[in-house]
């Protein structure tokens, strides 16, 4: 296996890790309007991700940086062609971070309501747009012989990509509902379980349609294995949350995300961005990669830094592992 193949796998792992972690993060943001009945319950939900949401976003920064360094042509075509949706995602992430930090700085009702609304929308919009973006990457976009995107924004709004956006929205919200049931206590935990079952069933219908469409269009035997794992894991997650086994349900919902995103990368390889105009113009791991020397230096750096990051983030989740409920929220907040 060549270094560019290894870095394709590593970038896939980074995106899988990002969607696994930021998935329930976005889901909690959406649930602040769907699950919480009052401001105190919204605070409970926000506190479940309070210590970890910013660490989850590190995976996105690392994935973007790794793509830029390992596959500059991929990075250039992707970020120029998908400029508007990626800009919207970036603005949402900025506003979302500010909302988490500023919401409790003042006690005024309008102040807190506005920031809570911002958390909801800046969680929902990226959850949809990431699915749309990856749907287009897998489907193929208008790339010419110069490796430049020559389509427009509306070319990205095709049925396959829109279905992908709905899948990520529902899957992340389901993942978040299971996480809420795992991390909360009292009545909100019971309602999170009930909502997770409903979201899981809706997610199963959408995800099955999207994954079968993907398999029929560009799948092989390995992507079929990933599809089966994703479907079985999703069914297991729904079954576990039905029986009140939140820990197992969260593990299986996470496995669903891992298998589903893994399937998308399996259908891509050896391409990184297919061209819908001519297969000869596809961006591949070969023609879009950096020099072997660059990839070699990156491999050494990743080998040293990655274990430390994983250990630190795992320790953070362990420290903040306990459940919280409305009884832990002071009335003044």
Tab-separated table of C-alpha atoms in Angstrom:
chain	number	residue	atom	x	y	z
A	1	UNK	CA	0.000	0.000	0.000
A	2	UNK	CA	1.371	3.410	-1.017
A	3	UNK	CA	1.517	6.394	1.333
A	4	UNK	CA	-1.262	8.198	-0.552
A	5	UNK	CA	-3.503	5.164	0.004
A	6	UNK	CA	-2.681	5.202	3.713
A	7	UNK	CA	-3.527	8.883	3.957
A	8	UNK	CA	-6.826	8.324	2.190
A	9	UNK	CA	-7.638	5.809	4.930
A	10	UNK	CA	-6.456	8.190	7.662
A	11	UNK	CA	-8.605	11.028	6.319
A	12	UNK	CA	-11.563	8.648	6.188
A	13	UNK	CA	-10.908	7.774	9.851
A	14	UNK	CA	-10.797	11.474	10.765
A	15	UNK	CA	-14.143	12.145	9.089
A	16	UNK	CA	-15.645	9.053	10.709
A	17	UNK	CA	-14.420	10.236	14.100
A	18	UNK	CA	-15.797	13.714	13.471
A	19	UNK	CA	-19.264	12.490	12.502
A	20	UNK	CA	-19.320	10.010	15.394
A	21	UNK	CA	-18.535	12.718	17.963
A	22	UNK	CA	-20.041	15.818	16.392
A	23	UNK	CA	-23.047	13.736	15.348
A	24	UNK	CA	-24.477	13.456	18.860
A	25	UNK	CA	-23.215	17.003	19.465
A	26	UNK	CA	-25.393	18.334	16.622
A	27	UNK	CA	-28.201	16.037	17.741
A	28	UNK	CA	-28.224	17.554	21.228
A	29	UNK	CA	-28.412	21.022	19.683
A	30	UNK	CA	-31.470	20.016	17.648
A	31	UNK	CA	-33.052	18.381	20.710
A	32	UNK	CA	-32.915	21.626	22.685
A	33	UNK	CA	-36.115	22.484	20.790
A	34	UNK	CA	-37.552	18.999	20.204
A	35	UNK	CA	-37.010	17.420	23.636
A	36	UNK	CA	-36.520	20.119	26.255
A	37	UNK	CA	-39.724	21.557	27.733
A	38	UNK	CA	-38.262	24.572	29.494
A	39	UNK	CA	-35.059	26.529	29.940
A	40	UNK	CA	-33.788	24.312	32.748
A	41	UNK	CA	-34.087	21.182	30.603
A	42	UNK	CA	-32.370	22.960	27.727
A	43	UNK	CA	-29.546	23.739	30.125
A	44	UNK	CA	-29.355	20.061	31.087
A	45	UNK	CA	-28.981	19.065	27.427
A	46	UNK	CA	-26.378	21.731	26.755
A	47	UNK	CA	-24.417	20.620	29.833
A	48	UNK	CA	-24.213	17.041	28.527
A	49	UNK	CA	-21.939	18.273	25.735
A	50	UNK	CA	-20.538	21.356	27.489
A	51	UNK	CA	-17.148	19.806	28.343
A	52	UNK	CA	-16.644	18.073	24.983
A	53	UNK	CA	-18.229	19.976	22.087
A	54	UNK	CA	-15.122	22.036	21.297
A	55	UNK	CA	-12.898	18.947	21.450
A	56	UNK	CA	-15.215	17.199	18.996
A	57	UNK	CA	-14.631	19.953	16.457
A	58	UNK	CA	-10.881	19.326	16.551
A	59	UNK	CA	-11.546	16.288	14.363
A	60	UNK	CA	-12.949	18.568	11.644
A	61	UNK	CA	-9.935	20.877	11.784
A	62	UNK	CA	-7.597	17.905	11.599
A	63	UNK	CA	-9.508	16.353	8.692
A	64	UNK	CA	-9.410	19.636	6.782
A	65	UNK	CA	-5.723	20.190	7.521
A	66	UNK	CA	-4.818	16.629	6.568
A	67	UNK	CA	-6.709	16.937	3.291
A	68	UNK	CA	-4.914	20.205	2.509
A	69	UNK	CA	-1.480	18.699	3.180
A	70	UNK	CA	-1.958	15.177	1.783
A	71	UNK	CA	-4.258	15.903	-1.177
A	72	UNK	CA	-3.946	19.590	-2.144
A	73	UNK	CA	-5.786	19.154	-5.447
A	74	UNK	CA	-8.711	17.524	-3.637
A	75	UNK	CA	-8.730	20.308	-1.060
A	76	UNK	CA	-8.596	23.053	-3.704
A	77	UNK	CA	-11.386	21.605	-5.840
A	78	UNK	CA	-13.587	20.723	-2.866
A	79	UNK	CA	-13.333	24.030	-1.038
A	80	UNK	CA	-13.664	26.154	-4.157
A	81	UNK	CA	-16.530	24.168	-5.682
A	82	UNK	CA	-18.422	23.775	-2.397
A	83	UNK	CA	-17.542	27.274	-1.221
A	84	UNK	CA	-21.039	28.462	-0.317
A	85	UNK	CA	-22.245	25.402	1.657
A	86	UNK	CA	-18.900	25.100	3.451
A	87	UNK	CA	-18.975	28.809	4.269
A	88	UNK	CA	-22.458	28.388	5.734
A	89	UNK	CA	-21.211	25.456	7.828
A	90	UNK	CA	-18.242	27.507	9.034
A	91	UNK	CA	-20.440	30.452	10.016
A	92	UNK	CA	-22.797	28.090	11.840
A	93	UNK	CA	-19.935	26.556	13.797
A	94	UNK	CA	-18.654	30.011	14.759
A	95	UNK	CA	-22.070	31.243	15.918
A	96	UNK	CA	-22.711	27.936	17.670
A	97	UNK	CA	-19.531	28.195	19.702
A	98	UNK	CA	-20.319	31.770	20.676
A	99	UNK	CA	-23.865	30.750	21.635
A	100	UNK	CA	-22.615	28.066	24.035
A	101	UNK	CA	-20.302	30.523	25.745
A	102	UNK	CA	-22.501	33.650	25.768
A	103	UNK	CA	-25.939	32.204	26.538
A	104	UNK	CA	-25.490	32.322	30.326
A	105	UNK	CA	-23.553	35.591	30.448
A	106	UNK	CA	-26.798	37.521	31.052
A	107	UNK	CA	-30.049	36.514	32.727
A	108	UNK	CA	-32.371	38.395	30.369
A	109	UNK	CA	-35.036	36.178	28.810
A	110	UNK	CA	-34.659	37.579	25.310
A	111	UNK	CA	-30.862	37.247	25.466
A	112	UNK	CA	-30.984	33.580	26.458
A	113	UNK	CA	-33.829	32.724	24.081
A	114	UNK	CA	-31.959	34.186	21.112
A	115	UNK	CA	-28.815	32.201	21.879
A	116	UNK	CA	-30.820	29.007	22.422
A	117	UNK	CA	-32.467	29.515	19.036
A	118	UNK	CA	-29.014	30.030	17.528
A	119	UNK	CA	-27.822	26.732	19.029
A	120	UNK	CA	-30.768	24.924	17.443
A	121	UNK	CA	-30.347	26.309	13.931
A	122	UNK	CA	-26.540	26.168	13.909
A	123	UNK	CA	-26.778	22.488	14.852
A	124	UNK	CA	-29.522	21.609	12.352
A	125	UNK	CA	-28.090	23.378	9.294
A	126	UNK	CA	-24.599	21.783	9.378
A	127	UNK	CA	-26.172	18.378	10.093
A	128	UNK	CA	-28.025	18.693	6.778
A	129	UNK	CA	-25.259	20.316	4.750
A	130	UNK	CA	-22.619	17.726	5.651
A	131	UNK	CA	-24.868	15.031	4.212
A	132	UNK	CA	-25.476	17.102	1.076
A	133	UNK	CA	-21.739	17.706	0.663
A	134	UNK	CA	-20.710	14.069	1.031
A	135	UNK	CA	-23.596	12.966	-1.144
A	136	UNK	CA	-22.219	15.119	-3.953
A	137	UNK	CA	-18.647	13.921	-3.389
A	138	UNK	CA	-19.735	10.302	-3.777
A	139	UNK	CA	-22.131	10.967	-6.672
A	140	UNK	CA	-19.636	13.061	-8.600
A	141	UNK	CA	-19.672	16.721	-9.579
A	142	UNK	CA	-18.765	18.786	-12.635
A	143	UNK	CA	-14.947	18.722	-12.655
A	144	UNK	CA	-13.111	19.612	-15.866
A	145	UNK	CA	-9.729	18.552	-17.224
A	146	UNK	CA	-7.996	21.236	-15.141
A	147	UNK	CA	-9.330	19.705	-11.906
A	148	UNK	CA	-11.646	22.667	-11.405
A	149	UNK	CA	-15.310	22.586	-10.392
A	150	UNK	CA	-17.355	24.147	-13.199
A	151	UNK	CA	-20.862	23.659	-11.805
A	152	UNK	CA	-22.902	25.990	-9.622
A	153	UNK	CA	-24.568	25.871	-6.223
A	154	UNK	CA	-27.851	24.512	-7.536
A	155	UNK	CA	-26.064	21.541	-9.136
A	156	UNK	CA	-25.360	20.399	-5.583
A	157	UNK	CA	-29.080	20.278	-4.750
A	158	UNK	CA	-29.860	17.005	-6.508
A	159	UNK	CA	-32.191	14.305	-5.106
A	160	UNK	CA	-29.386	11.972	-4.024
A	161	UNK	CA	-27.526	14.678	-2.091
A	162	UNK	CA	-30.707	16.040	-0.506
A	163	UNK	CA	-31.571	12.529	0.680
A	164	UNK	CA	-28.063	12.326	2.108
A	165	UNK	CA	-28.701	15.552	4.005
A	166	UNK	CA	-31.925	14.175	5.487
A	167	UNK	CA	-30.121	10.975	6.498
A	168	UNK	CA	-27.376	12.817	8.368
A	169	UNK	CA	-29.919	15.094	10.072
A	170	UNK	CA	-32.053	12.206	11.321
A	171	UNK	CA	-29.090	9.956	12.113
A	172	UNK	CA	-27.311	12.661	14.123
A	173	UNK	CA	-30.509	13.580	15.958
A	174	UNK	CA	-31.134	9.920	16.797
A	175	UNK	CA	-27.517	9.605	17.958
A	176	UNK	CA	-28.039	12.715	20.092
A	177	UNK	CA	-31.278	11.399	21.598
A	178	UNK	CA	-29.529	8.178	22.624
A	179	UNK	CA	-26.674	10.223	24.091
A	180	UNK	CA	-29.190	12.366	25.984
A	181	UNK	CA	-30.788	9.230	27.425
A	182	UNK	CA	-27.339	7.981	28.396
A	183	UNK	CA	-26.240	11.215	30.076
A	184	UNK	CA	-29.393	12.526	31.782
A	185	UNK	CA	-31.505	11.482	34.768
A	186	UNK	CA	-35.179	11.754	35.608
A	187	UNK	CA	-38.085	12.555	33.313
A	188	UNK	CA	-35.937	13.957	30.514
A	189	UNK	CA	-34.132	10.611	30.275
A	190	UNK	CA	-37.447	8.765	29.839
A	191	UNK	CA	-38.626	11.175	27.147
A	192	UNK	CA	-35.245	11.003	25.377
A	193	UNK	CA	-35.615	7.212	25.123
A	194	UNK	CA	-39.132	7.495	23.705
A	195	UNK	CA	-38.065	10.113	21.166
A	196	UNK	CA	-34.998	8.074	20.203
A	197	UNK	CA	-37.213	5.134	19.221
A	198	UNK	CA	-39.299	7.313	16.896
A	199	UNK	CA	-36.226	8.979	15.405
A	200	UNK	CA	-34.542	5.607	14.971
A	201	UNK	CA	-37.421	4.213	12.924
A	202	UNK	CA	-37.500	7.279	10.665
A	203	UNK	CA	-33.709	7.138	10.314
A	204	UNK	CA	-33.853	3.461	9.347
A	205	UNK	CA	-36.187	4.172	6.429
A	206	UNK	CA	-34.133	7.094	5.106
A	207	UNK	CA	-30.735	5.493	5.667
A	208	UNK	CA	-31.716	2.218	4.023
A	209	UNK	CA	-32.899	4.057	0.917
A	210	UNK	CA	-29.751	6.193	0.722
A	211	UNK	CA	-27.311	3.337	1.315
A	212	UNK	CA	-29.040	1.044	-1.188
A	213	UNK	CA	-28.968	3.854	-3.755
A	214	UNK	CA	-25.243	4.316	-3.091
A	215	UNK	CA	-24.551	0.597	-3.376
A	216	UNK	CA	-26.482	0.298	-6.621
A	217	UNK	CA	-24.711	3.299	-8.153
A	218	UNK	CA	-21.076	2.680	-7.232
A	219	UNK	CA	-20.748	-0.059	-4.622
A	220	UNK	CA	-18.680	-3.231	-4.497
A	221	UNK	CA	-18.528	-6.201	-2.144
A	222	UNK	CA	-16.682	-4.274	0.561
A	223	UNK	CA	-19.179	-1.434	0.551
A	224	UNK	CA	-21.941	-4.045	0.701
A	225	UNK	CA	-20.391	-5.434	3.890
A	226	UNK	CA	-20.318	-1.903	5.351
A	227	UNK	CA	-23.960	-1.405	4.331
A	228	UNK	CA	-25.012	-4.592	6.117
A	229	UNK	CA	-23.072	-3.615	9.234
A	230	UNK	CA	-24.697	-0.156	9.243
A	231	UNK	CA	-28.218	-1.557	8.889
A	232	UNK	CA	-27.724	-4.266	11.532
A	233	UNK	CA	-26.141	-1.765	13.938
A	234	UNK	CA	-29.020	0.684	13.489
A	235	UNK	CA	-31.598	-2.018	14.168
A	236	UNK	CA	-29.598	-3.102	17.230
A	237	UNK	CA	-29.433	0.503	18.467
A	238	UNK	CA	-33.214	0.859	18.204
A	239	UNK	CA	-33.720	-2.473	19.960
A	240	UNK	CA	-31.319	-1.578	22.770
A	241	UNK	CA	-32.905	1.818	23.462
A	242	UNK	CA	-36.331	0.158	23.469
A	243	UNK	CA	-35.116	-2.049	26.333
A	244	UNK	CA	-33.535	0.880	28.176
A	245	UNK	CA	-29.948	-0.168	27.428
A	246	UNK	CA	-28.654	3.315	26.614
A	247	UNK	CA	-24.964	2.390	26.660
A	248	UNK	CA	-25.370	-0.412	24.140
A	249	UNK	CA	-27.686	1.729	22.048
A	250	UNK	CA	-25.117	4.529	21.901
A	251	UNK	CA	-22.395	2.067	20.901
A	252	UNK	CA	-24.572	0.673	18.107
A	253	UNK	CA	-25.714	4.108	16.881
A	254	UNK	CA	-22.059	5.110	16.768
A	255	UNK	CA	-21.242	1.934	14.839
A	256	UNK	CA	-23.997	2.867	12.379
A	257	UNK	CA	-22.255	6.174	11.672
A	258	UNK	CA	-18.858	4.480	11.404
A	259	UNK	CA	-20.128	1.879	8.927
A	260	UNK	CA	-22.223	4.318	6.874
A	261	UNK	CA	-19.439	6.898	6.461
A	262	UNK	CA	-16.956	4.100	5.889
A	263	UNK	CA	-19.167	2.815	3.110
A	264	UNK	CA	-19.071	6.211	1.380
A	265	UNK	CA	-15.265	6.223	1.402
A	266	UNK	CA	-15.166	2.616	0.193
A	267	UNK	CA	-17.322	3.549	-2.799
A	268	UNK	CA	-15.014	6.484	-3.522
A	269	UNK	CA	-11.639	4.737	-3.507
A	270	UNK	CA	-9.396	5.128	-5.479
A	271	UNK	CA	-11.156	8.370	-6.385
A	272	UNK	CA	-11.368	11.285	-3.975
A	273	UNK	CA	-13.748	13.350	-6.117
A	274	UNK	CA	-15.291	11.773	-9.210
A	275	UNK	CA	-16.092	13.941	-12.231
A	276	UNK	CA	-19.606	13.680	-13.608
A	277	UNK	CA	-18.371	15.066	-16.942
A	278	UNK	CA	-15.689	12.510	-17.805
A	279	UNK	CA	-14.193	9.646	-15.768
A	280	UNK	CA	-10.775	10.581	-17.099
A	281	UNK	CA	-11.046	13.824	-15.136
A	282	UNK	CA	-11.660	12.129	-11.777
A	283	UNK	CA	-9.508	13.273	-8.875
A	284	UNK	CA	-7.798	10.173	-7.506
A	285	UNK	CA	-5.467	9.347	-4.633
A	286	UNK	CA	-2.670	9.433	-7.204
A	287	UNK	CA	-3.216	12.616	-9.192
A	288	UNK	CA	-4.478	14.691	-6.241
A	289	UNK	CA	-1.825	13.774	-3.666
A	290	UNK	CA	1.246	15.582	-2.367
A	291	UNK	CA	4.792	14.381	-2.940
A	292	UNK	CA	5.950	11.159	-1.230
A	293	UNK	CA	8.356	13.184	0.951
A	294	UNK	CA	5.516	15.359	2.239
A	295	UNK	CA	3.398	12.310	3.009
A	296	UNK	CA	6.327	10.672	4.795
A	297	UNK	CA	6.847	13.675	7.102
A	298	UNK	CA	3.103	13.841	7.773
A	299	UNK	CA	3.039	10.153	8.682
A	300	UNK	CA	5.723	10.618	11.337
A	301	UNK	CA	3.927	13.649	12.791
A	302	UNK	CA	0.572	11.845	12.856
A	303	UNK	CA	2.124	8.782	14.479
A	304	UNK	CA	3.448	10.899	17.358
A	305	UNK	CA	0.555	13.322	17.903
A	306	UNK	CA	-2.523	11.148	17.302
A	307	UNK	CA	-2.142	8.806	20.318
A	308	UNK	CA	-1.750	11.800	22.657
A	309	UNK	CA	-4.892	13.455	21.310
A	310	UNK	CA	-6.895	10.229	21.628
A	311	UNK	CA	-5.718	9.663	25.206
A	312	UNK	CA	-6.552	13.218	26.247
A	313	UNK	CA	-9.994	13.187	24.673
A	314	UNK	CA	-10.798	9.774	26.161
A	315	UNK	CA	-9.772	11.080	29.584
A	316	UNK	CA	-12.104	14.070	29.149
A	317	UNK	CA	-15.082	11.821	28.466
A	318	UNK	CA	-14.171	9.645	31.457
A	319	UNK	CA	-13.982	12.623	33.838
A	320	UNK	CA	-17.400	13.939	32.737
A	321	UNK	CA	-19.097	10.532	32.545
A	322	UNK	CA	-21.799	11.053	35.213
A	323	UNK	CA	-25.456	11.738	34.497
A	324	UNK	CA	-27.010	15.132	35.113
A	325	UNK	CA	-30.600	16.228	35.664
A	326	UNK	CA	-32.658	19.313	36.389
A	327	UNK	CA	-31.791	18.963	40.088
A	328	UNK	CA	-28.180	19.879	39.195
A	329	UNK	CA	-29.179	23.169	37.570
A	330	UNK	CA	-29.470	26.194	39.844
A	331	UNK	CA	-32.690	28.179	39.511
A	332	UNK	CA	-30.731	31.337	38.762
A	333	UNK	CA	-29.553	29.765	35.489
